[in-house]
GROMACS .gro file of C-alpha atoms in nm:
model
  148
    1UNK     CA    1  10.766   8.515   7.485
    2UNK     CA    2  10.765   8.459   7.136
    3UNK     CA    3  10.613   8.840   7.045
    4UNK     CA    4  10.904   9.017   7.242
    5UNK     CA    5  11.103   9.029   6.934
    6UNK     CA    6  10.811   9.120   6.688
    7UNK     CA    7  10.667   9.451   6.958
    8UNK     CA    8  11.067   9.544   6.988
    9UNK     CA    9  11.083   9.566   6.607
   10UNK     CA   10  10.710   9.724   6.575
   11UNK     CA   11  10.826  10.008   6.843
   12UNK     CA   12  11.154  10.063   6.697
   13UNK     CA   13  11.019  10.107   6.349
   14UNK     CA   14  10.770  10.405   6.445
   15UNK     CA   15  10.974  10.521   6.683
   16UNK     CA   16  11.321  10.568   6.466
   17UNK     CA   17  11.230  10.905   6.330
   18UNK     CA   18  11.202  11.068   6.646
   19UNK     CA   19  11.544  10.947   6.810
   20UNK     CA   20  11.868  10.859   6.749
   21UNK     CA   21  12.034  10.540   6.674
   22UNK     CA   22  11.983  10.331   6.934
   23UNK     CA   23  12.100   9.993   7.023
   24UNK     CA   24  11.865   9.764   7.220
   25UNK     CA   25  11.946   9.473   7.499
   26UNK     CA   26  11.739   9.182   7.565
   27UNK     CA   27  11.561   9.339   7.849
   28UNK     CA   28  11.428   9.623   7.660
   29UNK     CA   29  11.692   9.943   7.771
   30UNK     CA   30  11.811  10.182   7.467
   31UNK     CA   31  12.159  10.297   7.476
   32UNK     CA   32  12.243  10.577   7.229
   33UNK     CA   33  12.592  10.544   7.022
   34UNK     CA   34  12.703  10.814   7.267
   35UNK     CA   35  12.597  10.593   7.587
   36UNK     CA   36  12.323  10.888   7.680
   37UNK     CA   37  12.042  10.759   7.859
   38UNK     CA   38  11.739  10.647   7.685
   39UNK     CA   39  11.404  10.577   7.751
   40UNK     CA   40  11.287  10.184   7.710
   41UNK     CA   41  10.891  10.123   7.674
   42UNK     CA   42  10.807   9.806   7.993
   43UNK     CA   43  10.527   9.601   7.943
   44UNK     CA   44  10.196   9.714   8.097
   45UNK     CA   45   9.852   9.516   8.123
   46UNK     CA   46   9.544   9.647   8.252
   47UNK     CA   47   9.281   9.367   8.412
   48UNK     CA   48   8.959   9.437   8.543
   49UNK     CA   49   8.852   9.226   8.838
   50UNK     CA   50   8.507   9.091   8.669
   51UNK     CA   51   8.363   9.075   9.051
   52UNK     CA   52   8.444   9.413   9.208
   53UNK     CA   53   8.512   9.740   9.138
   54UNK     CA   54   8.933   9.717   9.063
   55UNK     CA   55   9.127   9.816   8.806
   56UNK     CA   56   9.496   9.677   8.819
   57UNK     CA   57   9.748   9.785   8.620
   58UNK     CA   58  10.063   9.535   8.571
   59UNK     CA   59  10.430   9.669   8.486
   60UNK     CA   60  10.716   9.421   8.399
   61UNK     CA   61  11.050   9.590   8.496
   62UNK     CA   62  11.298   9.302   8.494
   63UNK     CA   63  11.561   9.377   8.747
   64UNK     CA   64  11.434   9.681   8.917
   65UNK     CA   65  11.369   9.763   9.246
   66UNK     CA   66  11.102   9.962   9.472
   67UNK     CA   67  11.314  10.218   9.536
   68UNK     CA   68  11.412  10.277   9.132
   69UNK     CA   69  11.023  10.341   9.075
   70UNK     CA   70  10.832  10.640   9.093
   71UNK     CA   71  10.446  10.658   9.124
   72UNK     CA   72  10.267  11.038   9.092
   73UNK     CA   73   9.937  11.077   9.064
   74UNK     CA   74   9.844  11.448   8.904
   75UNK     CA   75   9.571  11.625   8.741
   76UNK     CA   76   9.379  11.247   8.693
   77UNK     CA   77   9.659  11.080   8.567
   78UNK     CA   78   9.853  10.788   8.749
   79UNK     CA   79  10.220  10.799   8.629
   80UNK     CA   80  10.468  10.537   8.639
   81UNK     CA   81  10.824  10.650   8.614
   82UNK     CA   82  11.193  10.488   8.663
   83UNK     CA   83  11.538  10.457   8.560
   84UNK     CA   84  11.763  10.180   8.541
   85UNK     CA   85  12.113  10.073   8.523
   86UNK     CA   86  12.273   9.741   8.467
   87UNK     CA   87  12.621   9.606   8.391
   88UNK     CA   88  12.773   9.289   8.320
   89UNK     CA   89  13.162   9.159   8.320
   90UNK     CA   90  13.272   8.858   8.180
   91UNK     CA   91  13.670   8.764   8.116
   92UNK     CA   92  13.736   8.481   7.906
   93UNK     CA   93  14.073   8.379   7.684
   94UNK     CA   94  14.268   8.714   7.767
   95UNK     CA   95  13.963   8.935   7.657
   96UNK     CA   96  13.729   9.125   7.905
   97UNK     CA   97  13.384   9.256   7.812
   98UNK     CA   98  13.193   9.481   7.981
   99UNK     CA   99  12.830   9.637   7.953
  100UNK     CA  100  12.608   9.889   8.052
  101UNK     CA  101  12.292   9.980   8.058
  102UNK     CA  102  12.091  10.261   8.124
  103UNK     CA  103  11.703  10.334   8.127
  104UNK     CA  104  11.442  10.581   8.176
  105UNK     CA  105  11.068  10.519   8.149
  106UNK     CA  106  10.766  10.693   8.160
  107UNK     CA  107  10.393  10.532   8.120
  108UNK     CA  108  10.080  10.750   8.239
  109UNK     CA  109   9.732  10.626   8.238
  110UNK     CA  110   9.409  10.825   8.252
  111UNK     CA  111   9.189  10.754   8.622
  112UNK     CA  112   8.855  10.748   8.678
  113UNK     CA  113   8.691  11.120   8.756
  114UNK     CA  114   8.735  11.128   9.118
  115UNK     CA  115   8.972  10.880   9.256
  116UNK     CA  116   9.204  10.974   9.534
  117UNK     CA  117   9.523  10.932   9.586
  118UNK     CA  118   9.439  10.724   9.894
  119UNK     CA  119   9.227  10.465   9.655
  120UNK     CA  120   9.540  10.408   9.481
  121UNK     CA  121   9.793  10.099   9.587
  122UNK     CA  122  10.071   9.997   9.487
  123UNK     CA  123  10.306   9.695   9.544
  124UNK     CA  124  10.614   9.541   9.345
  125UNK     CA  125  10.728   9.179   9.385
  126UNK     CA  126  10.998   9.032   9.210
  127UNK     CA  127  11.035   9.316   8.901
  128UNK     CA  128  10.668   9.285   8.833
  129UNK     CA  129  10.448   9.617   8.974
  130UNK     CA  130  10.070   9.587   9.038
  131UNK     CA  131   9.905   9.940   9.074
  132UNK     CA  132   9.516   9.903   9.209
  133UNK     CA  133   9.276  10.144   9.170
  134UNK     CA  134   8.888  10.154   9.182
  135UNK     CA  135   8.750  10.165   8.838
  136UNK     CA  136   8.434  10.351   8.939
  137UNK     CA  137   8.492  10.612   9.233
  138UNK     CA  138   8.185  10.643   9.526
  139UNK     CA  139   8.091  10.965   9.309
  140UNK     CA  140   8.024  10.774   9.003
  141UNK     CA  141   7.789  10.525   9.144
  142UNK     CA  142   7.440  10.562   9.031
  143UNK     CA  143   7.228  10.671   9.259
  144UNK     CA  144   6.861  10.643   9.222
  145UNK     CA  145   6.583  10.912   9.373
  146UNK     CA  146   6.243  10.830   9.469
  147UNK     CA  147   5.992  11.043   9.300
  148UNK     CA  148   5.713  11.146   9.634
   0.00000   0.00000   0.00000
């Protein structure tokens, strides 16, 4: 993706004077210069189906698993939370490197007055995370009275 690059420098720029220094990996995780976890920003699109009623909400989490993601659903809101941890090895010519990386993450989005938590579903396939919802709950459906 060639804007990957370009949002990583836009969020890091607005971003630095409310953190500390923070190095960044290709996949998005912020590791402090004290190796203290961080919080890393996935990407999220929302797409309404143009013939129903469904909202989905798509989160790109390279590497993660069902079991490292956390859906709540509280007060209206639909939150999205998870942490992450990755390492790599590689020895070569004498020399061993080693890397880790560690990631929190947080997103939230507003629901429609009145949907349930049972309207809600939720499925993750490969690192990507689809979150349905309805975008216009039973009590929001006009409803139109006869005048006798």
């Amino acid at each position: 993706n060639p804007f990957t690059e370009f949002d990583r420098l836009f969020d890091d720029a607005f971003a630095a004077r409310f953190r500390p220094p923070t190095t960044t990996s290709e996949v998005g995780h912020a590791v402090n210069s004290n190796n203290a976890v961080t919080s890393f920003r996935p990407r999220m699109d929302l797409h309404e189906a143009n013939d129903g009623n469904t909202v989905t909400a798509t989160f790109e989490l390279p590497g993660m698993k069902s079991e490292d993601v956390t859906i709540d659903i509280h007060q209206g809101r639909l939150t999205v939370s998870g942490e992450t941890t990755s390492s790599h090895a590689q020895e070569e010519g004498g020399y061993a490197v080693r890397e880790r990386h560690y990631g929190k993450f947080s997103r939230t989005l507003q629901l429609p007055i009145g949907t349930k938590p049972d309207d809600v579903n939720a499925k993750m396939d490969d690192g990507v995370l689809r979150v349905t919802f309805p975008k216009v709950t039973a009590e929001q459906q006009p409803h139109r009275i006869t005048v006798q």
